[in-house]
C-alpha positions as a printed Julia matrix, in Angstrom:
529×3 Matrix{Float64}:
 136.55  43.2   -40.65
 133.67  43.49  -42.57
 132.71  46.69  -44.93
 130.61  48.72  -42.68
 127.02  49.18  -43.62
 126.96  52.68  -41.71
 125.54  55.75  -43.45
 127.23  58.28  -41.02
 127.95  61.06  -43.4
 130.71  63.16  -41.17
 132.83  66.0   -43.76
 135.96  67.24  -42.33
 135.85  70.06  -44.83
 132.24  71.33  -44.0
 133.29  73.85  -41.31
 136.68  74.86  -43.41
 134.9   75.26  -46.59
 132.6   77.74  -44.71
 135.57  79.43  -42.82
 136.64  82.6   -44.6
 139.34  82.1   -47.18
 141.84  84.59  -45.36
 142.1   82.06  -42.71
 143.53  79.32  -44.87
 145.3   81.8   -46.45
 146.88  82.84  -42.97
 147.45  79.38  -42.4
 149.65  78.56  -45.08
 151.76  81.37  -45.21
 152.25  80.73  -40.89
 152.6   77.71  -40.94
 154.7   76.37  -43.93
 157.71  77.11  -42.71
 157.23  75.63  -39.28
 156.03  72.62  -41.09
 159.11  72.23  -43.54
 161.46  73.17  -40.64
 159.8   70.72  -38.55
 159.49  67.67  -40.72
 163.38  68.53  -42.69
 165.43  69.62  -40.34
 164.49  68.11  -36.94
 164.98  64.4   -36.48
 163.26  62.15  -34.02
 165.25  59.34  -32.28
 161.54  56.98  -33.1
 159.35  57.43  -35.53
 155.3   58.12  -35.6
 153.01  55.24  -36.16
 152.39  54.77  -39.51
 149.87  56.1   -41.47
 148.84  57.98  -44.38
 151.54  59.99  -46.06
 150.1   63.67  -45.41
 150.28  67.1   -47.54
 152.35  69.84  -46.51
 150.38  71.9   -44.61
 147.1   70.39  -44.7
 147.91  66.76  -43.65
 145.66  64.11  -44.3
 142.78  66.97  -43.83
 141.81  66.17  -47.9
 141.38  62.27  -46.72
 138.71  62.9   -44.29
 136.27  63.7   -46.22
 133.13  61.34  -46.45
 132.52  58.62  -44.04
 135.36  58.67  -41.12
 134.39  54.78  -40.29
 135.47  53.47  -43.63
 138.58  55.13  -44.1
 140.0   54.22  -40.63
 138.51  50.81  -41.71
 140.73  50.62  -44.93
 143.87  52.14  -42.98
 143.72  49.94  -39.72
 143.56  46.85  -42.63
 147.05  48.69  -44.08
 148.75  50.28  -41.33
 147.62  48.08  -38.14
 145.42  48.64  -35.14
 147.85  51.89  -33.92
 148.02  54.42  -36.74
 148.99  58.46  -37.28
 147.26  61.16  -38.82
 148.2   65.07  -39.82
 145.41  67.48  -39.54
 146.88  71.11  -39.96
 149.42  71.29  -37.75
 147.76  68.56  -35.15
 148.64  64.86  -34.97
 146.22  62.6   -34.46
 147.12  58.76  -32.82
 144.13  56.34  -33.73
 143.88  53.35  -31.39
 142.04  50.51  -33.21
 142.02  47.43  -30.88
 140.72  47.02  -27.2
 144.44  45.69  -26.2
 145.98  48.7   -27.15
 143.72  50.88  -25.75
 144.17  48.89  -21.99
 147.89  49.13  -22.44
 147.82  52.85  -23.1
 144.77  54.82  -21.24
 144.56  51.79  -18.18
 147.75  50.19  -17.85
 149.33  53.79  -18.25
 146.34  55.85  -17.09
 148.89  58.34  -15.58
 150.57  58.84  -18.41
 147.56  59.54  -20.91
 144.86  60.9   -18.47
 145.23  64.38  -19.72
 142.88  66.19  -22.54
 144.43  67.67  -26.07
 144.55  71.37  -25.95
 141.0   72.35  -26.87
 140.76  75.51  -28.44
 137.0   76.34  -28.97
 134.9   73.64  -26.8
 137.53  74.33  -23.77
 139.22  77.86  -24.3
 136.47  79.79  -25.94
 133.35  78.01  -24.78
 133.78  76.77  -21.08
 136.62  79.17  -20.62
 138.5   75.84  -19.22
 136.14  75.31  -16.37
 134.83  72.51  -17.33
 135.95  68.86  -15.63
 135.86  66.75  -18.73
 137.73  68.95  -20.96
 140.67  70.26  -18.55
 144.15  69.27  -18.37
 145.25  66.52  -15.96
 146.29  68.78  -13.07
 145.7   69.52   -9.76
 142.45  71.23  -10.37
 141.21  68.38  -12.35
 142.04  66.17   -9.69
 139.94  67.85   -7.19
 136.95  68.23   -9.41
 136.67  64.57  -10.53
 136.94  63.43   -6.66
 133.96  65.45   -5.78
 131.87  63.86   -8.65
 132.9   60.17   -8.16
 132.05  60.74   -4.28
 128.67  61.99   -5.66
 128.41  58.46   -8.05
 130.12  56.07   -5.96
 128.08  52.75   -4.91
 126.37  53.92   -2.21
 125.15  57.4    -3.85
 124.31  55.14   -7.01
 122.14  53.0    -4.67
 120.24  56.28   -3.21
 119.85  57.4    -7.16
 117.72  54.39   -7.81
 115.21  55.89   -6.07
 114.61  58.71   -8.84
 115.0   56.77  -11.68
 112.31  54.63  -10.13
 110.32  57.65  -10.36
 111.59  58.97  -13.86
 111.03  55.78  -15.55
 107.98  55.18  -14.04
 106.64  58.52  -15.95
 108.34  57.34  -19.05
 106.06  54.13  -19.35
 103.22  56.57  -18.42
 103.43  58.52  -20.98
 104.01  55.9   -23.91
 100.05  55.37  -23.12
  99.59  58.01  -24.71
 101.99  59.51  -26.73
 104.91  57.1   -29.32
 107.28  60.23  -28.96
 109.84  58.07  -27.14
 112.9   60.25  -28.02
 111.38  63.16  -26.41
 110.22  60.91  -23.34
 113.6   59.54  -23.0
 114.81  63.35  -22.73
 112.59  64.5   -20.29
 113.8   61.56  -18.48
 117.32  61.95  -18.67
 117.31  65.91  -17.71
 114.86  65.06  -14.5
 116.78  62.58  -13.14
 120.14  64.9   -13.48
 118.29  68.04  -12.7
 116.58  67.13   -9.65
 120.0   65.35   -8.08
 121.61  68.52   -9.58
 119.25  71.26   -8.53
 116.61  70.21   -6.89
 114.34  71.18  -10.29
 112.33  68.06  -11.39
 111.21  68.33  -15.01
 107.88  66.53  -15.51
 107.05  67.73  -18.96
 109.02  68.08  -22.09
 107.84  71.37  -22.36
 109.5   72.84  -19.37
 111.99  76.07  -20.38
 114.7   74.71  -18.74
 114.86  71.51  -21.25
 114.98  73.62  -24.6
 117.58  75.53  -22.82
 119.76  72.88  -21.67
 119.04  71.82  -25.12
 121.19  74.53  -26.89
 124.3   74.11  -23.72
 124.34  70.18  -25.28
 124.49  71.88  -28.56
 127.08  74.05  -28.64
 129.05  71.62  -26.37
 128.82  69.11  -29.22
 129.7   71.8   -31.8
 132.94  72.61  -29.93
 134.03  68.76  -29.4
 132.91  68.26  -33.15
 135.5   71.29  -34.38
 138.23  69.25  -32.95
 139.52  67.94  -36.09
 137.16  70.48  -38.35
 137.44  74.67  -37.3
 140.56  75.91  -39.17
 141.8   77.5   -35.24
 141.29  74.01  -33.82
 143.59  72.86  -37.08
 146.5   75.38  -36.73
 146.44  76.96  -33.4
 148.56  80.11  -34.68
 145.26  81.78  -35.68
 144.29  81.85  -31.84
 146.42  84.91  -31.74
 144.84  86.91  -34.21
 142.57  89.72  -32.71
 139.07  89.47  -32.87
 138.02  91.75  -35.26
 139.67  89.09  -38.19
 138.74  85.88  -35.74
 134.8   85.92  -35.73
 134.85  82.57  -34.28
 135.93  84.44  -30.9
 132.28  86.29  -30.61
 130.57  83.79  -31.57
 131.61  81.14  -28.91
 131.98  84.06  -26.51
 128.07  84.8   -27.19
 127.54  81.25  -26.2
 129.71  80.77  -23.29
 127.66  83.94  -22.25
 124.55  82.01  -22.49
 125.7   79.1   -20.76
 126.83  80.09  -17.71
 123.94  82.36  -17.5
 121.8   79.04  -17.42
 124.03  77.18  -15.23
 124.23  80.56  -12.93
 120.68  80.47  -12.68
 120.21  76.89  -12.02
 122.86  77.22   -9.09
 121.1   80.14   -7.57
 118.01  77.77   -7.67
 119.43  75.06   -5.38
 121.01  77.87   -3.45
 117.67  79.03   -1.92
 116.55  75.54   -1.69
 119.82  74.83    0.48
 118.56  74.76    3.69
 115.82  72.33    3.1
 117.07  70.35    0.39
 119.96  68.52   -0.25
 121.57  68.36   -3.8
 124.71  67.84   -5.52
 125.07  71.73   -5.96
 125.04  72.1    -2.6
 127.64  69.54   -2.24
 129.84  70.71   -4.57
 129.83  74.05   -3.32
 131.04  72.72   -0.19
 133.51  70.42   -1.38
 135.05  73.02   -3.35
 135.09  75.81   -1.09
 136.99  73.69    1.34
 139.9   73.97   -1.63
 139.67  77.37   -1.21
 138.28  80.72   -2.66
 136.41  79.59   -5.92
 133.84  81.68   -8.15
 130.25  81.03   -8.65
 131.44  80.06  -12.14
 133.46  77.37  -11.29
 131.17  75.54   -9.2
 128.16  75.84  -11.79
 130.32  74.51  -14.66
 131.25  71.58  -12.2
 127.93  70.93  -11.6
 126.84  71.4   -15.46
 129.22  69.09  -16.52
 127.95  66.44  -14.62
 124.32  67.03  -16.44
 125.81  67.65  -19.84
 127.72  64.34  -19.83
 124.6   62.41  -19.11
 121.81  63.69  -21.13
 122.63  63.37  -24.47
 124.44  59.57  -23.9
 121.49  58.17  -21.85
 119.4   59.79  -24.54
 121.09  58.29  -27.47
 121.58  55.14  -26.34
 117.99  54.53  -25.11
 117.08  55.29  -28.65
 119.19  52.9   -29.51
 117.72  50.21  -27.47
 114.45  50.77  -29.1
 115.53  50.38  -32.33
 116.92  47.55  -31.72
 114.11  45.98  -30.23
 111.92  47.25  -33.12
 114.37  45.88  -35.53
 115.43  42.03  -34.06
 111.79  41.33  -32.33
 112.97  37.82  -31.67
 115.27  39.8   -28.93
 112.32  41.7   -27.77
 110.11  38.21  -27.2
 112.97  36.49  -25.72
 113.9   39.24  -22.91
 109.93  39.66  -22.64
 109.85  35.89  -21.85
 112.89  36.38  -19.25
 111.09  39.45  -17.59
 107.77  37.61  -17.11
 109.59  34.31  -15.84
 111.12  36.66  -12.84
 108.79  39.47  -12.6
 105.14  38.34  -13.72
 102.27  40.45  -14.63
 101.4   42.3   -11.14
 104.29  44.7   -10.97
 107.31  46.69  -12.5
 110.62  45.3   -13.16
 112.4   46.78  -10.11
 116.51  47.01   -9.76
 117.22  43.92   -7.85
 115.37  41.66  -10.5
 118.42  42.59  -12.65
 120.87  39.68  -11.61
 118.21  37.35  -12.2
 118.15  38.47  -15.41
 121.4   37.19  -17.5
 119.55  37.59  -21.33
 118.16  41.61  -20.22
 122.27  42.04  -19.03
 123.62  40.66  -21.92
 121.25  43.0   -24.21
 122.08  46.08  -22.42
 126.34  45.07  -23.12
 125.0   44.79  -27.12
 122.88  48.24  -26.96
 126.38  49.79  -26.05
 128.36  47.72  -28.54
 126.33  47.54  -31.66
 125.95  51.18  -32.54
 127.88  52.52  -29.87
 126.89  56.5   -28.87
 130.79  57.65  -29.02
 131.87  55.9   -31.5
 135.53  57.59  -31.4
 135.5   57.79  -27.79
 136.76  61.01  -25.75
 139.97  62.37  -27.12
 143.07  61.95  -24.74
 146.64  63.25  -25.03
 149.66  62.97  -22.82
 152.15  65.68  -21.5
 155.57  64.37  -22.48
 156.23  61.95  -25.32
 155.61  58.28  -25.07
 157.14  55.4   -26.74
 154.32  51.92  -27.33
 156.08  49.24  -29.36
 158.28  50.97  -31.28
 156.85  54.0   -32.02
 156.63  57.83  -30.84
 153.62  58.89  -29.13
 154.32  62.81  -29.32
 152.91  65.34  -26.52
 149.8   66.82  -26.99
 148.76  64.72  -29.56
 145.5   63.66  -30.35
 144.46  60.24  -29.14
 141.55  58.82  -30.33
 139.89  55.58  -29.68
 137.87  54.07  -32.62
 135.65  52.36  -30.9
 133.43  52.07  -33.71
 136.08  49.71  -35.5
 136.48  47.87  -32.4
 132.92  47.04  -32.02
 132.52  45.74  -35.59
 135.84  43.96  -35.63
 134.63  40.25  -37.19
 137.87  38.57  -35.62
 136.18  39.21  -32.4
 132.19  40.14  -32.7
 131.32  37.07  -35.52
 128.42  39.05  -37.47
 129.47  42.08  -35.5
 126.61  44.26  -37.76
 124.14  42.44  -36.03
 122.06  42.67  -32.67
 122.74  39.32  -30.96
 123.02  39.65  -27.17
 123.32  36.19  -27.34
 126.95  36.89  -28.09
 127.6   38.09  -24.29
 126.19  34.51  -22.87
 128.01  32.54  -24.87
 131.55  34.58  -24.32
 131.01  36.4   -21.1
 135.11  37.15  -20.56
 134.25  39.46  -24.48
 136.46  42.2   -24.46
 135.91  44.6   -27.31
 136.0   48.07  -25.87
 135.25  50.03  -22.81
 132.02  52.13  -23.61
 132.46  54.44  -20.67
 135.88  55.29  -21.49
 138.88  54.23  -19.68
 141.69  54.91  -16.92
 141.19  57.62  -14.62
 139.38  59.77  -17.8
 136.64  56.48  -17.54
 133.11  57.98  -16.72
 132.33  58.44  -13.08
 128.41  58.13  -14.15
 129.09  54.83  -15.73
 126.69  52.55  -13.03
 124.2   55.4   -13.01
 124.17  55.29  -16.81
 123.67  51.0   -16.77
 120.82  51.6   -14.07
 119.1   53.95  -16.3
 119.24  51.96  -19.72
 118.51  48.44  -17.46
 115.54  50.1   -15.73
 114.02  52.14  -18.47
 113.98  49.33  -21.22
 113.16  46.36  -18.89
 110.03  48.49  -17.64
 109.57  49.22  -21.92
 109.47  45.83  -22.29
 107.42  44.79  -19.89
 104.24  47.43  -20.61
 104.89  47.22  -24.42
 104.83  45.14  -27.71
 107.55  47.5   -30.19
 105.85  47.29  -33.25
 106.35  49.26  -36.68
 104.2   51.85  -37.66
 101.61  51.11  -39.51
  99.91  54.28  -41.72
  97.44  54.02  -44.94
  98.03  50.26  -44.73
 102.11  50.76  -45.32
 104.61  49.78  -42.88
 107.35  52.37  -42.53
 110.54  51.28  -42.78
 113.37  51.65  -40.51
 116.68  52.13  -41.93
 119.46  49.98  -39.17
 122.32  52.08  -40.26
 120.89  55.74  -40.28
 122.81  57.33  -37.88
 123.5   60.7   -36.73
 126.55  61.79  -36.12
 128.04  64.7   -34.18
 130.76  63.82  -31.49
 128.09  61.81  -30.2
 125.52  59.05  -32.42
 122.26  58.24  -32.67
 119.85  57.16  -34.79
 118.41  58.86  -37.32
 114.48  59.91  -36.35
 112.14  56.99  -36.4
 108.88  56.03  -35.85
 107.75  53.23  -33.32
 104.22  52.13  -32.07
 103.98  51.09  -28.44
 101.11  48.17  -27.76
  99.96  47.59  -24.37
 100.84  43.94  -23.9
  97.18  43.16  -21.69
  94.85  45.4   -19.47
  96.5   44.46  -16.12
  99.5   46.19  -17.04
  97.9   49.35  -18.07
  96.23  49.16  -15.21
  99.28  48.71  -13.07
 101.24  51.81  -15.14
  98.47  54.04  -14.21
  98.47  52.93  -10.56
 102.12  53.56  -10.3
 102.1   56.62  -11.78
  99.69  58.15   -9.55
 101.19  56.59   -6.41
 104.82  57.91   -7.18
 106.01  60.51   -5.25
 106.24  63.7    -6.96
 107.13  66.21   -4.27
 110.66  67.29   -5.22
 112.07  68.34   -1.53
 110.79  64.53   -0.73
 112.47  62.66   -3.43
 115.87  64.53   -2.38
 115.44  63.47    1.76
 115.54  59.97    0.14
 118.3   60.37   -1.75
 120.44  62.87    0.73
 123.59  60.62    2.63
 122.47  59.8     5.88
């Protein structure tokens, strides 16, 4: 593989240097002798994949500091493509190849559907009501049927019809405003709020967007303190009372907030029920056939289902752009395609999309080139496993680098570049599953392609991507400057948007204005018939 150019700074030690020392302290004197009765006097019939040789204690907690990407880079190179990691008392499987990723989480989807134990995004923070966090279980079960019914082919055809709407806005408004990230985010929460709720967000500065804002965030905080918050690290300390575990208000403070956003929200579609259909009301349905449920429950089933999309349709449309801005010989060559099927007298519309091989094959490299979870969703198993030799131990940690997979040179030649190209010439390319895999895979994941297909091809279509331009400098924009949380994106950047001729403006405007905007209208065409 080559050395990765990424400049994702991501310190395992931030959180823990912040932590109060009496934690650590706590830690050590718990959990040593576990540890040395653990790792002395209990054998093991097969051994852990190999890895780093970690610290008493600690682990290999004082190796991830820095840039994640490069270490697992340098020990995939020594240990192979399935290695083992100590954090605190936690071990952590890393799965560096797409083959052994399909043998474990597809092939044996049953046996590694279920989630790690969670302690602050899933205990403390959504109080383990939330669908992508639980346990495989029966509970589980029943919540993800309800949402694939909701995102099956047929409901993703009735979608189309408000991203047809959403996107239309979003080329709208680039006539007037270059804030595409915030565009992009007012598209993302309309399109799941008014299948949601019923609520369609046409501005950015609507309340409910800086509020669903701060849900994202502390979601992303909790996932992020996976391998980081010194409870999350030795689970011991979840016993100790509050009063000496602050971390216990503080995530109860903002599981408070939550709910009382997604409570509100559901009381919303509630009194729109009888007129409207949404997917609140047909989860509360679906659910209450299961039996008595609380309020709770259903609005963290139906939150999940916004959280998950937002911030990864968000991300990765950012992505796209940057791209384009970036490799403009891409941008002029699915321009070209777009005008060959579409012309100059109307939007790109969904079925123009198998006529269009080059705009598929750039979408595929948007979610492989700087993909937006770039160590996947972590999955775990209930009872130990055994993959080619080697113990894979219950409620361990399994992550998917997906990053390394994506940049592997043995199977992506130049894999730090943008060439959709790539997917034409090799269509059968396997290098990793962006949506996630088995029966944890993403139930949004042909909602999500509609929305990146449909935004950018529309982008394109309006719009030359040029660079800013200011006092006669160009700005630059840095590829590899990359945010990182649990999810990526880039860095901010600047982007001007050119109006490729006056028909086209001419044709945004008209669209916009003839779109239908009435909310209780939009949902009759998308309610099952």
């Amino acid at each position: 593989m080559l050395e990765s150019p990424t400049k994702m700074p991501l310190s395992f030690m931030a959180i823990i240097n912040s932590e109060n020392a009496l934690f650590l302290y706590a830690a050590v004197v718990i959990c040593s002798a576990l540890v040395i009765y653990k790792y002395c006097y209990l054998g093991h019939a097969l051994p852990l994949p190999p890895g780093p040789v970690p610290l008493p204690v600690v682990g290999n907690l004082h190796q991830l500091t820095g840039n994640p990407f490069e270490n697992f880079e340098k020990w995939h190179k020594k240990y192979g493509p399935l290695m083992s990691l100590r954090v605190g008392q936690r071990t952590v499987i890393v799965i560096g190849s797409y083959e052994i990723a399909h043998d474990l989480l597809d092939k044996q989807s049953a046996m590694y559907s279920t989630r790690p134990e969670l302690h602050i995004a899933s205990k403390h923070l959504a109080k383990n009501m939330s669908m992508a966090l639980m346990p495989g279980g029966k509970k589980w079960q029943t919540h993800r049927r309800i949402v694939v019914s909701m995102l099956n082919s047929a409901a993703n055809k009735r979608n189309q019809y408000v991203q047809d709407i959403e996107s239309k806005q979003v080329v709208h408004d680039l006539l007037t405003s270059h804030d595409f990230s915030s565009s992009f985010e007012r598209y993302a929460m309309s399109l799941a709020f008014t299948l949601a709720y019923g609520i369609r967000l046409d501005s950015i500065t609507r309340p409910e967007i800086s509020e669903m804002r701060f849900v994202i965030k502390c979601l992303l905080d909790g996932l992020k303190n996976v391998t980081m918050a010194m409870v999350e690290l030795f689970p011991l300390l979840d016993h100790l009372p509050q009063f000496i575990a602050p971390w216990k208000k503080f995530w109860q403070e903002r599981h408070n907030r939550t709910i009382q956003f997604l409570l509100q929200n559901l009381q919303y579609a509630r009194s729109k029920q009888k007129s409207s259909w949404t997917w609140a009301r047909e989860v509360q349905q679906a659910l209450d056939q299961t039996g008595k449920v609380s309020d709770a429950q259903v609005a963290y089933l139906v939150g999940t289902m916004n959280e998950a999309a937002v911030e990864t349709t968000t991300g990765t449309l950012r992505t796209a752009i940057k791209a384009l801005l970036l490799y403009s010989t891409v941008a002029k060559r699915a321009q070209q395609e777009i005008d060959d099927i579409v012309g100059s007298d109307r939007l790109p519309r969904f079925e123009d999309l198998p006529q269009m091989p080059y705009m598929d094959a750039l979408i595929k490299e948007v979610l492989r080139w700087q993909p937006v979870t770039p160590l996947g969703a972590p999955h775990s198993t209930h009872t130990d496993q055994e993959y080619m030799g080697y113990r894979i131990p219950r409620g361990a940690i399994i992550m998917q680098n997906f990053y390394g997979m994506v940049h592997d040179s043995k199977i992506c030649p130049e894999p730090y570049k943008f060439k959709p190209e790539r997917w034409l010439e090799n269509p059968d390319l396997q290098v990793f599953s962006p949506f996630g895999y088995g029966r944890r895979k993403c139930p949004g994941e042909y909602m999500g392609r509609n929305s990146l297909f449909i935004v950018v091809s529309r982008i394109l279509w309006a719009y030359n991507i040029n660079h800013v331009v200011r006092n006669g400098q160009t700005m630059k924009v840095e590829e590899w400057d990359i945010e990182h949380h649990f999810t990526s994106a880039p860095a901010p950047f600047e982007v001007s948007f050119e109006v490729r001729d006056e028909r086209r403006r001419e044709i945004i405007e008209r669209e916009f204005q003839g779109m239908e905007k009435d909310v209780s209208r939009i949902l009759q065409e998308v309610a099952p018939k």
